[in-house]
Coordinates of C-alpha atoms in Angstrom, one line a residue:
Chain A
X19 CA 7.6 7.9 -37.3
X20 CA 9.9 5.1 -36.1
X21 CA 7.3 4.4 -33.4
X22 CA 4.7 4.0 -36.1
X23 CA 6.9 1.6 -38.1
X24 CA 7.8 -0.6 -35.1
X25 CA 4.6 -0.7 -33.1
X26 CA 1.6 0.3 -35.2
X27 CA 2.4 -0.9 -38.6
X28 CA 2.8 -4.6 -37.7
X29 CA -0.5 -4.6 -35.9
X30 CA -2.3 -2.9 -38.9
X31 CA -0.8 -5.5 -41.3
X32 CA -2.1 -8.4 -39.2
X33 CA -5.5 -6.8 -38.8
X34 CA -5.7 -6.1 -42.5
X35 CA -4.8 -9.8 -43.2
X36 CA -7.5 -11.0 -40.9
X37 CA -10.1 -8.9 -42.5
X38 CA -9.1 -10.0 -46.0
X39 CA -9.3 -13.6 -45.0
X40 CA -12.6 -13.0 -43.3
X41 CA -14.1 -11.4 -46.4
X42 CA -12.8 -14.1 -48.7
X43 CA -14.1 -16.8 -46.2
X44 CA -17.6 -15.3 -46.2
X45 CA -17.7 -15.4 -50.0
X46 CA -16.7 -19.0 -50.0
X47 CA -19.1 -20.1 -47.2
X48 CA -22.1 -18.0 -48.4
X49 CA -21.8 -18.5 -52.1
X50 CA -23.9 -21.6 -52.2
X51 CA -26.9 -19.9 -50.6
X52 CA -26.5 -17.0 -53.0
X53 CA -26.6 -19.3 -56.0
X54 CA -29.5 -21.3 -54.6
X55 CA -31.5 -18.1 -54.2
X56 CA -30.7 -17.0 -57.7
X57 CA -31.6 -20.4 -59.1
X58 CA -35.0 -20.3 -57.4
X59 CA -35.6 -16.9 -58.8
X60 CA -34.4 -18.1 -62.1
X61 CA -31.9 -15.4 -62.6
X62 CA -28.2 -15.8 -63.2
X63 CA -25.6 -14.1 -61.1
X64 CA -22.5 -12.4 -62.3
X65 CA -19.4 -12.8 -60.0
X66 CA -19.7 -9.3 -58.6
X67 CA -23.4 -9.7 -57.9
X68 CA -22.6 -13.0 -56.1
X69 CA -20.0 -11.3 -54.0
X70 CA -22.3 -8.5 -53.1
X71 CA -24.9 -11.0 -52.0
X72 CA -22.6 -13.1 -49.9
X73 CA -21.7 -9.9 -47.9
X74 CA -25.2 -8.9 -47.2
X75 CA -27.3 -12.0 -46.4
X76 CA -29.7 -12.0 -43.5
X77 CA -28.6 -15.3 -42.1
X78 CA -25.2 -16.0 -43.6
X79 CA -23.0 -19.0 -42.6
X80 CA -20.2 -16.5 -42.0
X81 CA -21.3 -12.9 -41.7
X82 CA -18.9 -10.3 -43.2
X83 CA -17.1 -7.9 -40.8
X84 CA -19.1 -4.9 -41.7
X85 CA -22.4 -6.8 -40.9
X86 CA -21.1 -7.7 -37.5
X87 CA -19.8 -4.1 -36.9
X88 CA -23.3 -2.8 -37.9
X89 CA -25.0 -5.2 -35.5
X90 CA -22.6 -4.3 -32.7
X91 CA -23.2 -0.6 -33.3
X92 CA -27.0 -1.2 -33.4
X93 CA -27.0 -3.0 -30.1
X94 CA -24.5 -0.7 -28.3
X95 CA -23.8 2.9 -29.3
X96 CA -27.0 3.4 -31.2
X97 CA -29.1 2.2 -28.3
X98 CA -27.1 4.2 -25.8
X99 CA -27.7 7.4 -27.9
X100 CA -31.5 6.6 -27.8
X101 CA -31.3 6.1 -24.0
X102 CA -31.9 2.3 -24.2
X103 CA -28.4 1.3 -23.0
X104 CA -29.7 -1.3 -20.5
X105 CA -32.5 -2.6 -22.6
X106 CA -32.6 -6.4 -22.8
X107 CA -31.7 -6.2 -26.5
X108 CA -28.5 -4.2 -25.8
X109 CA -25.1 -5.9 -25.9
X110 CA -24.1 -3.5 -23.1
X111 CA -26.7 -5.0 -20.9
X112 CA -25.6 -8.6 -21.7
X113 CA -22.0 -7.7 -21.5
X114 CA -22.6 -6.2 -18.0
X115 CA -24.2 -9.4 -16.8
X116 CA -21.3 -11.5 -18.0
X117 CA -18.8 -9.0 -16.7
X118 CA -20.2 -9.1 -13.2
X119 CA -20.1 -12.9 -13.1
X120 CA -16.6 -12.9 -14.5
X121 CA -15.2 -10.3 -12.1
X122 CA -16.9 -12.0 -9.0
X123 CA -15.6 -15.4 -10.2
X124 CA -12.1 -14.0 -10.9
X125 CA -11.9 -12.4 -7.4
X126 CA -13.1 -15.6 -5.7
X127 CA -10.8 -17.8 -7.8
X128 CA -7.8 -15.6 -7.2
X129 CA -8.4 -15.6 -3.4
X130 CA -8.8 -19.4 -3.4
X131 CA -5.8 -19.8 -5.7
X132 CA -3.6 -17.7 -3.4
X133 CA -4.7 -19.4 -0.2
X134 CA -4.1 -22.9 -1.7
X135 CA -0.7 -21.8 -2.9
X136 CA 0.2 -20.5 0.5
X137 CA -0.9 -23.8 2.0
X138 CA 1.0 -25.9 -0.5
X139 CA 4.2 -24.0 -0.1
X140 CA 4.1 -24.1 3.7
X141 CA 2.7 -27.6 4.3
X142 CA 4.4 -30.7 2.8
X143 CA 1.3 -32.8 3.4
X144 CA -0.8 -30.3 1.5
X145 CA 1.7 -30.2 -1.3
X146 CA 1.5 -34.0 -1.7
X147 CA -2.2 -34.3 -1.2
X148 CA -3.9 -31.3 -2.7
X149 CA -1.9 -30.6 -5.9
X150 CA -3.0 -33.8 -7.7
X151 CA -6.6 -33.0 -7.0
X152 CA -6.1 -29.5 -8.3
X153 CA -4.7 -30.8 -11.5
X154 CA -7.4 -33.5 -11.8
X155 CA -10.0 -30.8 -11.4
X156 CA -8.9 -29.2 -14.6
X157 CA -9.0 -32.3 -16.7
X158 CA -12.8 -32.5 -16.3
X159 CA -14.4 -30.7 -19.3
X160 CA -16.1 -27.6 -17.8
X161 CA -18.9 -27.8 -20.4
X162 CA -19.9 -31.2 -18.8
X163 CA -20.1 -30.0 -15.2
X164 CA -21.3 -26.5 -15.7
X165 CA -25.0 -27.5 -16.2
X166 CA -24.8 -29.8 -13.2
X167 CA -23.4 -27.1 -11.0
X168 CA -26.1 -24.7 -12.1
X169 CA -28.9 -27.2 -11.7
X170 CA -27.7 -28.4 -8.3
X171 CA -27.2 -24.9 -7.0
X172 CA -30.6 -23.9 -8.3
X173 CA -32.1 -26.9 -6.4
X174 CA -30.8 -25.5 -3.1
X175 CA -32.1 -22.1 -3.9
X176 CA -28.9 -20.4 -5.2
X177 CA -29.4 -18.8 -8.6
X178 CA -28.5 -15.8 -10.6
X179 CA -25.0 -14.4 -10.4
X180 CA -23.4 -16.8 -7.9
X181 CA -23.6 -20.1 -9.8
X182 CA -22.0 -18.5 -12.8
X183 CA -19.3 -16.9 -10.6
X184 CA -18.6 -20.3 -9.1
X185 CA -17.9 -21.8 -12.6
X186 CA -15.7 -18.8 -13.4
X187 CA -13.9 -19.4 -10.1
X188 CA -13.4 -23.1 -10.9
X189 CA -11.6 -22.2 -14.1
X190 CA -9.7 -19.2 -12.8
X191 CA -8.2 -20.5 -9.5
X192 CA -6.0 -23.0 -11.3
X193 CA -3.5 -20.7 -13.1
X194 CA -3.3 -18.7 -9.8
X195 CA -2.4 -21.7 -7.8
X196 CA 0.3 -22.9 -10.2
X197 CA 1.8 -19.4 -10.7
X198 CA 1.7 -18.5 -7.0
X199 CA 3.3 -21.8 -5.9
X200 CA 6.1 -21.1 -8.3
X201 CA 6.3 -17.5 -7.2
X202 CA 6.3 -18.2 -3.5
X203 CA 9.1 -20.7 -4.1
X204 CA 11.1 -18.3 -6.3
X205 CA 13.2 -17.1 -3.4
X206 CA 16.5 -18.9 -3.7
X207 CA 18.2 -21.0 -1.0
X208 CA 20.6 -18.3 -0.2
X209 CA 17.9 -15.8 0.6
X210 CA 16.1 -18.4 2.8
X211 CA 19.5 -19.1 4.5
X212 CA 19.9 -15.4 5.0
X213 CA 16.6 -15.1 6.7
X214 CA 17.7 -18.0 8.9
X215 CA 20.8 -16.2 10.0
X216 CA 18.6 -13.4 11.2
X217 CA 16.4 -15.8 13.1
X218 CA 13.4 -14.6 11.2
X219 CA 10.1 -16.3 11.9
X220 CA 8.1 -18.1 9.2
X221 CA 5.5 -15.3 8.9
X222 CA 8.4 -12.7 8.6
X223 CA 10.0 -14.8 5.8
X224 CA 6.6 -15.0 4.1
X225 CA 5.7 -11.4 4.3
X226 CA 9.1 -9.9 3.6
X227 CA 10.6 -12.4 1.2
X228 CA 8.3 -14.9 -0.4
X229 CA 5.3 -12.7 -1.0
X230 CA 7.0 -9.7 -2.6
X231 CA 9.2 -12.1 -4.6
X232 CA 6.1 -13.8 -6.0
X233 CA 4.5 -10.6 -7.5
X234 CA 5.7 -10.9 -11.1
X235 CA 4.4 -14.5 -11.1
X236 CA 1.1 -13.4 -9.5
X237 CA 0.3 -10.9 -12.2
X238 CA 1.2 -13.3 -15.0
X239 CA -1.2 -15.9 -13.6
X240 CA -3.9 -13.3 -12.9
X241 CA -4.0 -12.4 -16.6
X242 CA -4.5 -16.1 -17.6
X243 CA -7.1 -16.4 -14.8
X244 CA -9.1 -13.4 -16.0
X245 CA -9.4 -14.8 -19.5
X246 CA -10.4 -18.2 -18.0
X247 CA -13.0 -16.5 -15.8
X248 CA -14.7 -14.9 -18.8
X249 CA -14.8 -18.3 -20.6
X250 CA -16.3 -19.8 -17.4
X251 CA -19.0 -17.2 -17.2
X252 CA -19.9 -17.6 -20.9
X253 CA -20.0 -21.4 -20.6
X254 CA -22.2 -21.1 -17.5
X255 CA -24.6 -19.0 -19.4
X256 CA -24.9 -21.5 -22.3
X257 CA -26.6 -24.6 -20.7
X258 CA -29.9 -23.1 -19.6
X259 CA -31.4 -20.0 -21.0
X260 CA -30.3 -17.6 -18.3
X261 CA -31.6 -14.1 -17.9
X262 CA -29.2 -12.5 -20.3
X263 CA -25.4 -12.5 -20.7
X264 CA -23.2 -12.9 -23.7
X265 CA -23.4 -16.7 -23.5
X266 CA -27.2 -16.6 -23.5
X267 CA -27.1 -14.2 -26.4
X268 CA -25.0 -16.7 -28.4
X269 CA -27.4 -19.5 -27.4
X270 CA -30.5 -17.5 -28.5
X271 CA -28.6 -16.6 -31.7
X272 CA -27.9 -20.3 -32.5
X273 CA -31.6 -21.2 -31.8
X274 CA -32.8 -18.9 -34.5
X275 CA -29.8 -19.1 -36.8
X276 CA -28.9 -15.5 -36.1
X277 CA -25.3 -15.8 -37.0
X278 CA -24.7 -12.1 -37.0
X279 CA -25.9 -11.9 -33.4
X280 CA -23.6 -14.8 -32.4
X281 CA -20.6 -13.2 -34.0
X282 CA -21.4 -9.8 -32.4
X283 CA -21.6 -11.4 -29.0
X284 CA -18.4 -13.3 -29.7
X285 CA -16.6 -10.1 -30.7
X286 CA -18.0 -8.3 -27.6
X287 CA -16.7 -11.1 -25.4
X288 CA -13.2 -10.9 -27.0
X289 CA -13.1 -7.1 -26.5
X290 CA -14.2 -7.5 -22.9
X291 CA -11.5 -10.0 -22.3
X292 CA -8.9 -7.8 -23.9
X293 CA -9.9 -4.8 -21.8
X294 CA -9.8 -6.9 -18.5
X295 CA -6.4 -8.4 -19.3
X296 CA -5.1 -4.9 -20.3
X297 CA -6.4 -3.5 -17.0
X298 CA -4.4 -6.1 -15.0
X299 CA -1.4 -5.2 -17.2
X300 CA -1.8 -1.6 -16.1
X301 CA -2.1 -2.5 -12.4
X302 CA 1.0 -4.8 -12.8
X303 CA 3.1 -2.1 -14.3
X304 CA 2.1 0.4 -11.6
X305 CA 2.7 -2.1 -8.8
X306 CA 6.1 -3.3 -10.1
X307 CA 7.2 0.2 -10.7
X308 CA 6.3 1.2 -7.2
X309 CA 8.2 -1.8 -5.9
X310 CA 11.2 -0.7 -8.0
X311 CA 11.2 -3.9 -10.0
X312 CA 10.4 -2.3 -13.4
X313 CA 13.3 -0.5 -14.8
Chain B
X8 CA 39.0 -13.3 31.1
X9 CA 38.1 -15.8 28.4
X10 CA 38.4 -14.2 24.9
X11 CA 37.7 -17.3 22.8
X12 CA 34.9 -16.6 20.4
X13 CA 34.7 -19.7 18.3
X14 CA 35.9 -23.1 19.5
X15 CA 35.6 -26.3 17.4
X16 CA 36.7 -29.6 18.8
X17 CA 37.0 -32.8 16.7
X18 CA 34.2 -31.4 14.4
X19 CA 33.0 -33.7 11.6
X20 CA 30.2 -33.4 9.1
X21 CA 29.3 -36.2 6.8
X22 CA 26.6 -35.8 4.1
X23 CA 24.8 -39.0 3.1
X24 CA 24.4 -39.0 -0.7
X25 CA 23.4 -41.6 -3.2
X26 CA 27.0 -42.3 -4.0
X27 CA 27.8 -43.0 -0.3
X28 CA 28.9 -40.7 2.5
X29 CA 30.8 -37.5 1.7
X30 CA 33.1 -36.3 4.5
X31 CA 32.7 -32.6 4.1
X32 CA 34.6 -32.0 7.4
X33 CA 36.7 -34.4 9.3
X34 CA 38.1 -33.9 12.8
X35 CA 38.4 -30.1 12.7
X36 CA 39.8 -28.4 15.8
X37 CA 40.3 -24.7 15.9
X38 CA 40.0 -21.8 18.3
X39 CA 39.3 -18.2 17.2
X40 CA 40.0 -15.4 19.6
X41 CA 38.1 -12.1 19.9
X42 CA 39.2 -9.5 17.3
X43 CA 41.0 -12.0 15.0
X44 CA 40.6 -12.0 11.2
X45 CA 40.8 -15.6 10.2
X46 CA 40.7 -16.7 6.6
X47 CA 39.8 -20.2 5.4
X48 CA 41.5 -21.1 2.1
X49 CA 41.5 -24.3 0.0
X50 CA 40.3 -25.8 -3.2
X51 CA 36.6 -26.3 -3.8
X52 CA 35.2 -29.2 -1.8
X53 CA 37.6 -28.7 1.1
X54 CA 34.8 -27.8 3.4
X55 CA 35.7 -24.2 4.0
X56 CA 32.2 -22.9 3.3
X57 CA 30.7 -25.9 5.2
X58 CA 32.7 -25.0 8.2
X59 CA 31.5 -21.4 8.1
X60 CA 27.9 -22.7 7.7
X61 CA 28.3 -24.9 10.7
X62 CA 29.4 -21.8 12.7
X63 CA 26.3 -20.0 11.5
X64 CA 24.0 -23.0 12.3
X65 CA 23.1 -23.4 8.6
X66 CA 24.5 -27.0 8.8
X67 CA 24.6 -29.4 11.8
X68 CA 27.8 -31.3 12.5
X69 CA 27.6 -35.1 12.8
X70 CA 30.3 -35.4 15.4
X71 CA 32.5 -33.3 17.6
X72 CA 31.5 -30.0 19.3
X73 CA 31.5 -26.3 18.4
X74 CA 30.7 -23.3 20.5
X75 CA 30.2 -19.7 19.5
X76 CA 30.6 -17.2 22.4
X77 CA 30.5 -20.2 24.6
X78 CA 27.1 -21.5 23.4
X79 CA 25.9 -23.7 20.6
X80 CA 25.6 -22.3 17.1
X81 CA 21.9 -22.5 17.4
X82 CA 21.8 -20.4 20.5
X83 CA 24.2 -18.0 19.0
X84 CA 22.0 -17.6 15.9
X85 CA 19.0 -17.1 18.1
X86 CA 20.9 -14.4 20.0
X87 CA 21.8 -12.8 16.6
X88 CA 25.5 -13.1 17.5
X89 CA 26.8 -13.0 14.0
X90 CA 26.3 -11.3 10.6
X91 CA 26.7 -13.4 7.6
X92 CA 27.7 -12.2 4.1
X93 CA 27.0 -14.6 1.2
X94 CA 28.8 -15.0 -2.1
X95 CA 26.2 -13.0 -3.9
X96 CA 24.9 -9.7 -2.5
X97 CA 21.3 -11.1 -2.4
X98 CA 19.7 -7.7 -2.1
X99 CA 15.9 -7.7 -2.5
X100 CA 15.2 -6.0 -5.9
X101 CA 12.0 -4.5 -4.5
X102 CA 13.7 -2.8 -1.6
X103 CA 15.9 0.3 -1.8
X104 CA 19.5 0.0 -0.5
X105 CA 18.3 1.6 2.7
X106 CA 15.3 -0.8 2.9
X107 CA 17.6 -3.7 2.3
X108 CA 20.0 -2.7 5.1
X109 CA 17.1 -2.1 7.5
X110 CA 15.6 -5.5 6.7
X111 CA 17.3 -7.4 9.5
X112 CA 16.5 -4.6 11.9
X113 CA 12.8 -4.8 11.0
X114 CA 12.9 -8.5 11.6
X115 CA 14.7 -8.1 14.9
X116 CA 12.1 -5.5 16.0
X117 CA 14.2 -2.3 16.3
X118 CA 12.3 0.9 16.6
X119 CA 12.0 3.0 13.4
X120 CA 14.2 5.8 14.8
X121 CA 16.9 3.4 15.8
X122 CA 16.7 1.7 12.4
X123 CA 17.4 5.0 10.7
X124 CA 20.2 5.9 13.0
X125 CA 21.9 2.5 12.5
X126 CA 21.4 2.8 8.8
X127 CA 23.3 6.1 8.6
X128 CA 26.1 4.6 10.7
X129 CA 26.7 1.5 8.6
X130 CA 26.3 3.5 5.3
X131 CA 29.2 5.6 6.5
X132 CA 31.2 2.5 7.4
X133 CA 30.9 1.1 3.9
X134 CA 31.0 4.5 2.2
X135 CA 27.6 4.4 0.7
X136 CA 26.1 7.6 2.2
X137 CA 23.6 9.1 -0.3
X138 CA 22.7 5.8 -2.0
X139 CA 20.0 4.6 0.5
X140 CA 17.2 5.6 -1.8
X141 CA 18.6 3.8 -4.9
X142 CA 17.4 0.4 -5.9
X143 CA 20.0 -2.4 -6.1
X144 CA 20.0 -2.6 -9.9
X145 CA 21.1 1.1 -10.0
X146 CA 24.4 0.1 -8.2
X147 CA 27.5 -1.7 -9.5
X148 CA 28.3 -5.2 -8.3
X149 CA 30.9 -3.9 -5.9
X150 CA 28.5 -1.3 -4.3
X151 CA 25.9 -4.0 -4.0
X152 CA 28.3 -6.2 -2.1
X153 CA 29.2 -3.3 0.2
X154 CA 25.5 -2.8 0.8
X155 CA 25.2 -6.5 1.8
X156 CA 28.2 -6.0 4.2
X157 CA 26.4 -3.0 5.7
X158 CA 23.3 -5.1 6.1
X159 CA 25.3 -7.7 8.0
X160 CA 26.8 -5.0 10.2
X161 CA 23.5 -3.2 10.8
X162 CA 22.6 -5.1 14.0
X163 CA 26.1 -4.8 15.3
X164 CA 26.9 -8.5 16.0
X165 CA 30.5 -9.1 17.3
X166 CA 31.2 -11.8 14.7
X167 CA 31.2 -11.3 10.9
X168 CA 31.2 -14.5 8.8
X169 CA 32.0 -13.9 5.1
X170 CA 31.7 -16.6 2.5
X171 CA 33.7 -15.5 -0.6
X172 CA 32.1 -12.1 -0.5
X173 CA 34.3 -10.7 -3.3
X174 CA 34.5 -13.9 -5.4
X175 CA 32.3 -12.6 -8.2
X176 CA 34.0 -9.2 -8.5
X177 CA 36.8 -8.1 -10.7
X178 CA 40.4 -7.7 -9.5
X179 CA 40.4 -3.9 -9.2
X180 CA 37.1 -3.7 -7.3
X181 CA 38.2 -6.5 -5.1
X182 CA 41.5 -4.8 -4.2
X183 CA 39.5 -1.7 -3.2
X184 CA 37.0 -3.6 -1.1
X185 CA 39.8 -5.6 0.6
X186 CA 41.4 -2.3 1.7
X187 CA 38.0 -1.0 2.9
X188 CA 37.3 -4.2 4.7
X189 CA 40.6 -3.9 6.7
X190 CA 39.7 -0.4 7.7
X191 CA 36.3 -1.4 8.7
X192 CA 37.7 -4.2 10.8
X193 CA 40.1 -1.9 12.5
X194 CA 37.3 0.5 13.3
X195 CA 34.8 -2.0 14.6
X196 CA 37.1 -4.6 16.2
X197 CA 34.9 -7.5 15.1
X198 CA 35.9 -11.1 14.9
X199 CA 35.9 -12.1 11.2
X200 CA 35.7 -15.5 9.6
X201 CA 36.5 -15.1 5.9
X202 CA 36.3 -17.8 3.2
X203 CA 38.3 -17.3 0.0
X204 CA 40.1 -19.2 -2.7
X205 CA 42.5 -16.3 -3.4
X206 CA 45.9 -16.6 -1.8
X207 CA 46.7 -12.8 -2.0
X208 CA 43.4 -11.9 -0.5
X209 CA 43.8 -14.3 2.4
X210 CA 47.3 -13.2 3.1
X211 CA 46.5 -9.5 2.8
X212 CA 43.5 -9.6 5.1
X213 CA 44.2 -12.1 7.8
X214 CA 45.9 -12.3 11.1
X215 CA 45.6 -16.1 10.7
X216 CA 45.2 -18.3 7.6
X217 CA 43.7 -21.7 7.9
X218 CA 44.7 -23.9 4.9
X219 CA 42.2 -26.7 4.2
X220 CA 42.2 -29.6 1.8
X221 CA 39.4 -31.9 0.4
X222 CA 38.3 -35.5 0.7
X223 CA 37.9 -35.5 3.6
X224 CA 37.7 -31.8 4.4
X225 CA 40.4 -31.1 7.0
X226 CA 42.9 -28.4 8.2
X227 CA 46.4 -29.0 6.8
X228 CA 48.1 -25.8 8.1
X229 CA 47.4 -22.8 10.3
X230 CA 49.6 -19.8 9.5
X231 CA 50.0 -16.8 11.9
X232 CA 50.6 -13.7 9.9
X233 CA 53.6 -11.6 10.8
X234 CA 52.4 -8.7 8.8
X235 CA 51.8 -5.4 10.7
X236 CA 48.2 -4.3 11.5
X237 CA 48.6 -1.3 9.2
X238 CA 48.6 -2.8 5.6
X239 CA 48.8 -0.6 2.5
X240 CA 48.0 -2.4 -0.7
X241 CA 51.7 -2.4 -1.8
X242 CA 52.5 -4.5 1.2
X243 CA 51.8 -7.3 -1.2
X244 CA 55.2 -6.8 -2.9
X245 CA 57.1 -7.1 0.4
X246 CA 59.2 -10.2 1.2
X247 CA 57.2 -11.1 4.3
X248 CA 54.0 -11.1 2.3
X249 CA 55.5 -13.3 -0.4
X250 CA 56.9 -15.7 2.2
X251 CA 53.5 -16.2 3.8
X252 CA 51.9 -16.6 0.4
X253 CA 54.5 -19.2 -0.4
X254 CA 53.7 -21.1 2.7
X255 CA 50.0 -21.0 1.9
X256 CA 50.7 -22.3 -1.6
X257 CA 52.8 -25.1 -0.2
X258 CA 50.1 -26.0 2.2
X259 CA 47.5 -26.2 -0.6
X260 CA 49.9 -28.3 -2.7
X261 CA 50.5 -30.7 0.1
X262 CA 46.8 -31.2 0.5
X263 CA 46.4 -31.9 -3.2
X264 CA 49.3 -34.4 -3.4
X265 CA 47.5 -36.5 -0.8
X266 CA 44.7 -37.6 -3.2
X267 CA 46.2 -37.4 -6.7

């Protein structure tokens, strides 16, 4: 019972508040269209009729939660039951496309980030020269260079998954570099001196002290990187109509004013991000426990 | 036969800082013989830790000479001639106590079976048998510091350099560890350099006490202890003990009067 009070209840309260705001918001934003329709049909709406209308429009400005939920069910569970899980109209299909680009970009970005961090920590010249470029790279709006990257790569014959993964990588390597540089430098001067008294080589100091010491920092930055990778994959799907993906789904939705479809893709992306970040959290807990660092 | 282990001659070390040069050590000459227990005592800034770090090749002197086992500190460090115990235990939280003690052995390339054998031996020396599978956070501060001493002993160097190893521990634990350290020293016959700022600790442990004073860091007195090798804790109430402690205190006071 205590557990319920401390952990579940606060979450439920926040979720309930969000839903309440959402429903009120969709009344406010969709009311005008409801009245316009009524005016054209020359009928007058009571308040309850108006509310009912704002929550059931076909192309509302802000769809109500139950409309989005129904759309998500229609394009996931319902299709799965009917054996059309990977149909082109299914959110699972689009989610899978985005997921594969996200994961590939995340893996590439993490490897790049770790390698850069190792270089920066061990080489003063690299510390001075590379770090400013890494920071500068993140000040360029990704939405501006994503189309260029895709067009340029397409021109040299690379298309499909890889261009999207490269944009994911571009966003996700940054938190890994920053976190790992901090993590690899987290060993204090005393521990470095201690290694020196044992006449340890640089690789020994790296593998036995710096790398294990950086693990808590690594996992924190991997979580940020995963979220960034997903954003990168979706942004990469927006500029040109790609063959599917949650970003493409949002784009098509916006072409045809299908707000319910946009919102369901949005929610699917959020759920996907939450699952991926939670997965890293589980791996983190397992790793740190095995290392004896989690009490 | 030459039994000099550490020999410093006119040793000076000056740090260049933004506020001008700081004379951490000035014209230090000292000889330490095999099997001695030498304490360095003095107020902070007197260079006692710096002197120990010079012996360990963690700092380079700017003038004078120093040899460890007849060679430079660097060569001694490369030959793994000394174990160094820092102020904090500095155990790796991701390694067990056994793993921490084996760490220098892994680095030095000892075979696995030899590592385990040495681990058991030093665990016995510091009275930590049965704790090798525990992680550092499961142990008290005093036990952690004992583990760090075991780690410094694991590769069986003849010299043990200790920089205020018990400084962060409470009085009761400290007394206990002092007693254990003396027993350990008697058993292993190592040469020990021990930095402290506690007069009773220095007098209780040492065969020789080097009193230092700051600005510039220098030796003001070297006191040979007349205490017997066998030292129960209550020796600290004996007249000889108090007399030595008095002389140390005088030495410290003289060093201070110089600059106030």
